[in-house]
C-alpha atoms as a printed R data frame, in Angstrom:
    type eleno elety resid chain resno       x       y        z
1   ATOM     1    CA   MET     A     1 -13.013 -23.976  -99.609
2   ATOM     2    CA   ALA     A     2 -14.494 -24.443  -96.226
3   ATOM     3    CA   ILE     A     3 -12.718 -25.637  -92.875
4   ATOM     4    CA   ASN     A     4 -14.397 -28.341  -91.543
5   ATOM     5    CA   LEU     A     5 -13.627 -27.534  -87.664
6   ATOM     6    CA   GLN     A     6 -14.128 -30.565  -84.732
7   ATOM     7    CA   LYS     A     7 -15.503 -29.530  -81.250
8   ATOM     8    CA   GLY     A     8 -12.992 -26.897  -79.851
9   ATOM     9    CA   GLN     A     9 -11.140 -25.958  -82.563
10  ATOM    10    CA   ARG     A    10 -10.760 -22.238  -84.414
11  ATOM    11    CA   GLU     A    11 -10.096 -20.363  -87.154
12  ATOM    12    CA   SER     A    12  -9.685 -17.001  -88.227
13  ATOM    13    CA   ILE     A    13 -12.472 -15.295  -90.074
14  ATOM    14    CA   ASN     A    14 -11.050 -13.048  -92.980
15  ATOM    15    CA   ALA     A    15 -14.003 -11.277  -93.918
16  ATOM    16    CA   GLN     A    16 -15.432  -8.068  -92.859
17  ATOM    17    CA   LYS     A    17 -18.886  -9.078  -93.617
18  ATOM    18    CA   PHE     A    18 -19.998 -12.769  -93.141
19  ATOM    19    CA   ILE     A    19 -23.304 -14.482  -92.545
20  ATOM    20    CA   VAL     A    20 -23.412 -17.242  -89.782
21  ATOM    21    CA   GLY     A    21 -25.876 -19.929  -91.339
22  ATOM    22    CA   LEU     A    22 -27.808 -22.078  -88.974
23  ATOM    23    CA   GLY     A    23 -29.379 -25.623  -90.076
24  ATOM    24    CA   TRP     A    24 -30.779 -28.448  -88.590
25  ATOM    25    CA   ASP     A    25 -33.315 -31.055  -89.259
26  ATOM    26    CA   THR     A    26 -36.236 -32.931  -86.297
27  ATOM    27    CA   ASN     A    27 -36.617 -36.483  -86.089
28  ATOM    28    CA   GLN     A    28 -40.052 -37.400  -86.951
29  ATOM    29    CA   SER     A    29 -41.131 -37.793  -83.036
30  ATOM    30    CA   SER     A    30 -44.181 -38.974  -81.230
31  ATOM    31    CA   THR     A    31 -44.199 -35.803  -78.856
32  ATOM    32    CA   GLY     A    32 -47.342 -34.346  -80.928
33  ATOM    33    CA   SER     A    33 -45.667 -30.744  -81.078
34  ATOM    34    CA   SER     A    34 -43.635 -29.194  -84.202
35  ATOM    35    CA   PHE     A    35 -40.146 -27.891  -83.578
36  ATOM    36    CA   ASP     A    36 -39.249 -24.536  -83.698
37  ATOM    37    CA   LEU     A    37 -35.819 -24.317  -83.069
38  ATOM    38    CA   ASP     A    38 -34.957 -20.515  -82.467
39  ATOM    39    CA   ALA     A    39 -31.177 -19.089  -83.464
40  ATOM    40    CA   SER     A    40 -29.962 -15.953  -80.791
41  ATOM    41    CA   VAL     A    41 -27.040 -14.009  -80.604
42  ATOM    42    CA   PHE     A    42 -25.400 -12.052  -77.429
43  ATOM    43    CA   ILE     A    43 -22.647  -9.669  -77.891
44  ATOM    44    CA   LEU     A    44 -20.367  -9.669  -75.410
45  ATOM    45    CA   GLY     A    45 -17.511  -7.550  -73.813
46  ATOM    46    CA   GLU     A    46 -14.398  -8.360  -72.458
47  ATOM    47    CA   ASN     A    47 -16.251  -8.941  -68.922
48  ATOM    48    CA   GLY     A    48 -18.121 -11.932  -70.564
49  ATOM    49    CA   LYS     A    49 -21.457  -9.708  -70.391
50  ATOM    50    CA   MET     A    50 -23.949  -8.755  -72.813
51  ATOM    51    CA   LEU     A    51 -22.865  -4.909  -73.620
52  ATOM    52    CA   SER     A    52 -26.467  -4.049  -73.498
53  ATOM    53    CA   ASP     A    53 -30.000  -5.269  -73.625
54  ATOM    54    CA   SER     A    54 -30.203  -4.043  -77.028
55  ATOM    55    CA   HIS     A    55 -26.941  -6.004  -77.619
56  ATOM    56    CA   PHE     A    56 -29.158  -9.714  -77.486
57  ATOM    57    CA   VAL     A    57 -30.473 -10.768  -80.914
58  ATOM    58    CA   PHE     A    58 -33.070 -12.844  -81.615
59  ATOM    59    CA   TYR     A    59 -36.545 -13.235  -82.983
60  ATOM    60    CA   ASN     A    60 -38.098 -10.229  -81.041
61  ATOM    61    CA   ASN     A    61 -35.241  -7.815  -81.445
62  ATOM    62    CA   LEU     A    62 -33.625  -8.578  -85.165
63  ATOM    63    CA   LYS     A    63 -31.066  -5.815  -85.246
64  ATOM    64    CA   SER     A    64 -28.004  -4.858  -82.638
65  ATOM    65    CA   PRO     A    65 -27.038  -0.890  -82.486
66  ATOM    66    CA   ASN     A    66 -25.394   0.490  -85.583
67  ATOM    67    CA   ASP     A    67 -26.503  -2.946  -87.701
68  ATOM    68    CA   ALA     A    68 -23.551  -4.543  -86.848
69  ATOM    69    CA   VAL     A    69 -25.627  -7.785  -86.250
70  ATOM    70    CA   VAL     A    70 -28.855  -8.706  -88.373
71  ATOM    71    CA   HIS     A    71 -30.942 -11.910  -87.731
72  ATOM    72    CA   THR     A    72 -32.738 -12.566  -90.789
73  ATOM    73    CA   GLY     A    73 -36.243 -13.702  -89.057
74  ATOM    74    CA   ASP     A    74 -37.585 -16.837  -87.381
75  ATOM    75    CA   ASN     A    75 -37.747 -19.921  -89.298
76  ATOM    76    CA   LEU     A    76 -40.527 -21.907  -87.442
77  ATOM    77    CA   THR     A    77 -40.265 -25.292  -88.826
78  ATOM    78    CA   GLY     A    78 -36.692 -25.749  -90.084
79  ATOM    79    CA   ASP     A    79 -38.031 -27.335  -93.078
80  ATOM    80    CA   GLY     A    80 -35.716 -27.396  -96.468
81  ATOM    81    CA   ASP     A    81 -32.130 -27.701  -96.861
82  ATOM    82    CA   GLY     A    82 -29.237 -25.341  -96.266
83  ATOM    83    CA   ASP     A    83 -29.558 -22.863  -93.422
84  ATOM    84    CA   ASP     A    84 -32.856 -22.883  -91.456
85  ATOM    85    CA   GLU     A    85 -32.098 -19.234  -89.752
86  ATOM    86    CA   GLN     A    86 -29.270 -17.013  -90.718
87  ATOM    87    CA   ILE     A    87 -27.508 -13.747  -88.880
88  ATOM    88    CA   ILE     A    88 -25.571 -11.569  -90.775
89  ATOM    89    CA   VAL     A    89 -22.769  -9.628  -89.173
90  ATOM    90    CA   ASP     A    90 -20.426  -6.654  -90.394
91  ATOM    91    CA   LEU     A    91 -17.481  -6.485  -87.987
92  ATOM    92    CA   SER     A    92 -16.957  -2.818  -89.493
93  ATOM    93    CA   LYS     A    93 -19.978  -1.866  -87.916
94  ATOM    94    CA   ILE     A    94 -19.595  -3.744  -84.461
95  ATOM    95    CA   GLU     A    95 -18.538  -1.741  -81.223
96  ATOM    96    CA   GLY     A    96 -14.800  -1.029  -80.349
97  ATOM    97    CA   THR     A    97 -15.780  -2.460  -76.707
98  ATOM    98    CA   ALA     A    98 -17.470  -5.842  -78.168
99  ATOM    99    CA   ALA     A    99 -14.878  -8.924  -77.544
100 ATOM   100    CA   GLU     A   100 -17.374 -12.065  -78.123
101 ATOM   101    CA   ILE     A   101 -20.442 -12.646  -80.592
102 ATOM   102    CA   CYS     A   102 -22.270 -15.725  -78.910
103 ATOM   103    CA   VAL     A   103 -24.533 -17.835  -81.084
104 ATOM   104    CA   VAL     A   104 -26.753 -20.138  -79.471
105 ATOM   105    CA   VAL     A   105 -30.309 -22.171  -80.582
106 ATOM   106    CA   THR     A   106 -32.958 -23.176  -78.411
107 ATOM   107    CA   ILE     A   107 -35.800 -25.034  -78.655
108 ATOM   108    CA   HIS     A   108 -39.074 -22.891  -78.188
109 ATOM   109    CA   ASP     A   109 -41.294 -24.367  -75.437
110 ATOM   110    CA   ALA     A   110 -38.867 -27.607  -74.864
111 ATOM   111    CA   GLU     A   111 -40.400 -28.372  -71.797
112 ATOM   112    CA   ASP     A   112 -44.094 -28.221  -72.590
113 ATOM   113    CA   ARG     A   113 -43.534 -30.093  -75.686
114 ATOM   114    CA   LYS     A   114 -41.025 -32.575  -74.168
115 ATOM   115    CA   GLN     A   115 -38.364 -31.920  -77.129
116 ATOM   116    CA   ASN     A   116 -34.609 -31.979  -76.481
117 ATOM   117    CA   PHE     A   117 -31.742 -31.693  -79.137
118 ATOM   118    CA   GLY     A   118 -31.456 -35.440  -79.085
119 ATOM   119    CA   GLN     A   119 -34.549 -35.594  -81.247
120 ATOM   120    CA   VAL     A   120 -32.409 -33.051  -83.367
121 ATOM   121    CA   ARG     A   121 -30.088 -34.030  -86.295
122 ATOM   122    CA   ASN     A   122 -27.856 -32.782  -89.347
123 ATOM   123    CA   SER     A   123 -27.123 -29.623  -86.786
124 ATOM   124    CA   PHE     A   124 -24.291 -27.117  -88.217
125 ATOM   125    CA   ILE     A   125 -23.244 -23.896  -87.920
126 ATOM   126    CA   ARG     A   126 -21.327 -22.200  -91.078
127 ATOM   127    CA   ILE     A   127 -19.626 -19.089  -91.393
128 ATOM   128    CA   ALA     A   128 -19.772 -17.694  -95.022
129 ATOM   129    CA   ASP     A   129 -18.287 -14.630  -97.003
130 ATOM   130    CA   ALA     A   130 -21.555 -12.085  -97.161
131 ATOM   131    CA   ASN     A   131 -20.259 -11.157 -100.713
132 ATOM   132    CA   THR     A   132 -19.816 -14.786 -102.516
133 ATOM   133    CA   ASN     A   133 -21.771 -16.817  -99.886
134 ATOM   134    CA   ALA     A   134 -18.597 -18.983 -100.114
135 ATOM   135    CA   ASP     A   135 -17.881 -21.160  -96.874
136 ATOM   136    CA   ILE     A   136 -15.363 -19.935  -94.660
137 ATOM   137    CA   VAL     A   137 -15.482 -22.310  -91.861
138 ATOM   138    CA   LYS     A   138 -18.280 -24.844  -90.998
139 ATOM   139    CA   TYR     A   139 -18.891 -27.153  -87.761
140 ATOM   140    CA   GLU     A   140 -21.135 -30.087  -87.709
141 ATOM   141    CA   LEU     A   141 -22.684 -30.891  -84.213
142 ATOM   142    CA   ASP     A   142 -22.544 -34.636  -83.879
143 ATOM   143    CA   GLU     A   143 -22.586 -35.135  -80.270
144 ATOM   144    CA   ASP     A   144 -25.853 -36.884  -78.806
145 ATOM   145    CA   PHE     A   145 -27.573 -33.924  -77.037
146 ATOM   146    CA   SER     A   146 -30.428 -36.292  -75.235
147 ATOM   147    CA   ILE     A   147 -31.551 -34.324  -72.675
148 ATOM   148    CA   GLU     A   148 -30.709 -30.570  -73.661
149 ATOM   149    CA   THR     A   149 -32.719 -28.138  -74.538
150 ATOM   150    CA   ALA     A   150 -30.145 -25.385  -75.707
151 ATOM   151    CA   VAL     A   151 -26.751 -25.548  -77.047
152 ATOM   152    CA   GLU     A   152 -24.033 -23.038  -77.688
153 ATOM   153    CA   PHE     A   153 -23.013 -23.526  -81.525
154 ATOM   154    CA   GLY     A   154 -20.437 -21.336  -81.715
155 ATOM   155    CA   ARG     A   155 -18.258 -18.213  -80.624
156 ATOM   156    CA   ILE     A   156 -16.849 -15.422  -82.450
157 ATOM   157    CA   TYR     A   157 -14.421 -13.864  -80.637
158 ATOM   158    CA   LYS     A   158 -11.777 -10.882  -81.131
159 ATOM   159    CA   ARG     A   159  -8.283 -11.503  -79.724
160 ATOM   160    CA   ASN     A   160  -5.116  -8.942  -80.300
161 ATOM   161    CA   ASN     A   161  -7.749  -7.579  -82.822
162 ATOM   162    CA   GLU     A   162  -8.303 -10.348  -84.931
163 ATOM   163    CA   TRP     A   163 -11.917 -11.939  -85.240
164 ATOM   164    CA   LYS     A   164 -12.017 -15.886  -85.120
165 ATOM   165    CA   PHE     A   165 -14.561 -18.620  -84.818
166 ATOM   166    CA   GLU     A   166 -14.444 -21.400  -82.303
167 ATOM   167    CA   ALA     A   167 -16.680 -24.465  -82.857
168 ATOM   168    CA   VAL     A   168 -17.882 -24.689  -79.098
169 ATOM   169    CA   GLY     A   169 -21.175 -27.475  -79.218
170 ATOM   170    CA   SER     A   170 -21.854 -27.060  -75.557
171 ATOM   171    CA   GLY     A   171 -25.504 -28.461  -74.414
172 ATOM   172    CA   MET     A   172 -27.392 -27.232  -71.660
173 ATOM   173    CA   LYS     A   173 -30.944 -28.365  -69.872
174 ATOM   174    CA   GLY     A   174 -32.591 -24.916  -70.157
175 ATOM   175    CA   GLY     A   175 -33.750 -22.313  -72.370
176 ATOM   176    CA   LEU     A   176 -33.320 -18.897  -73.430
177 ATOM   177    CA   GLN     A   177 -33.720 -17.029  -70.230
178 ATOM   178    CA   ASP     A   178 -30.868 -19.456  -68.915
179 ATOM   179    CA   PHE     A   179 -28.434 -17.585  -71.307
180 ATOM   180    CA   LEU     A   180 -30.017 -14.375  -70.396
181 ATOM   181    CA   ASN     A   181 -28.777 -15.299  -67.207
182 ATOM   182    CA   LYS     A   182 -25.758 -16.262  -67.744
183 ATOM   183    CA   TYR     A   183 -24.836 -13.364  -70.177
184 ATOM   184    CA   ASN     A   184 -26.692 -10.144  -68.099
């Protein structure tokens, strides 16, 4: 049974291979444009910076080195129930220098489309065992991000050779480039 986390809570991940599922629904808004939310992953070292440019996994780079992190593809609409985008993580393949896997979701062209996370509802991140698809942890974002256009949903980090998940839920007004600037 999955553990439902609150913002800031941490929980151990007892699976070598797991799915990071991200889901959301968008409000019917009068912006005149459809929403395109994008999940991205930054694989960071002890210094909080990306190990290399190829350790940035997103819709234009679906795999990290060694296939340790694989993005299953960009969902352009968010329609339907369940996960809208998935990332598969195999810790047995990740470099020993990796200390953190940061998972963020941004709204594509948010400024031009006049969109923000205040118009997004039912947002969640879940970690599920890749073999059984059973949820290990789940975190539902219930904050009102009325101006934010990017949200760090959660992070997977290594402490004392054990991998844990932290429910972050931290929003910012900006986009993917802002996260690149932060982690590069």
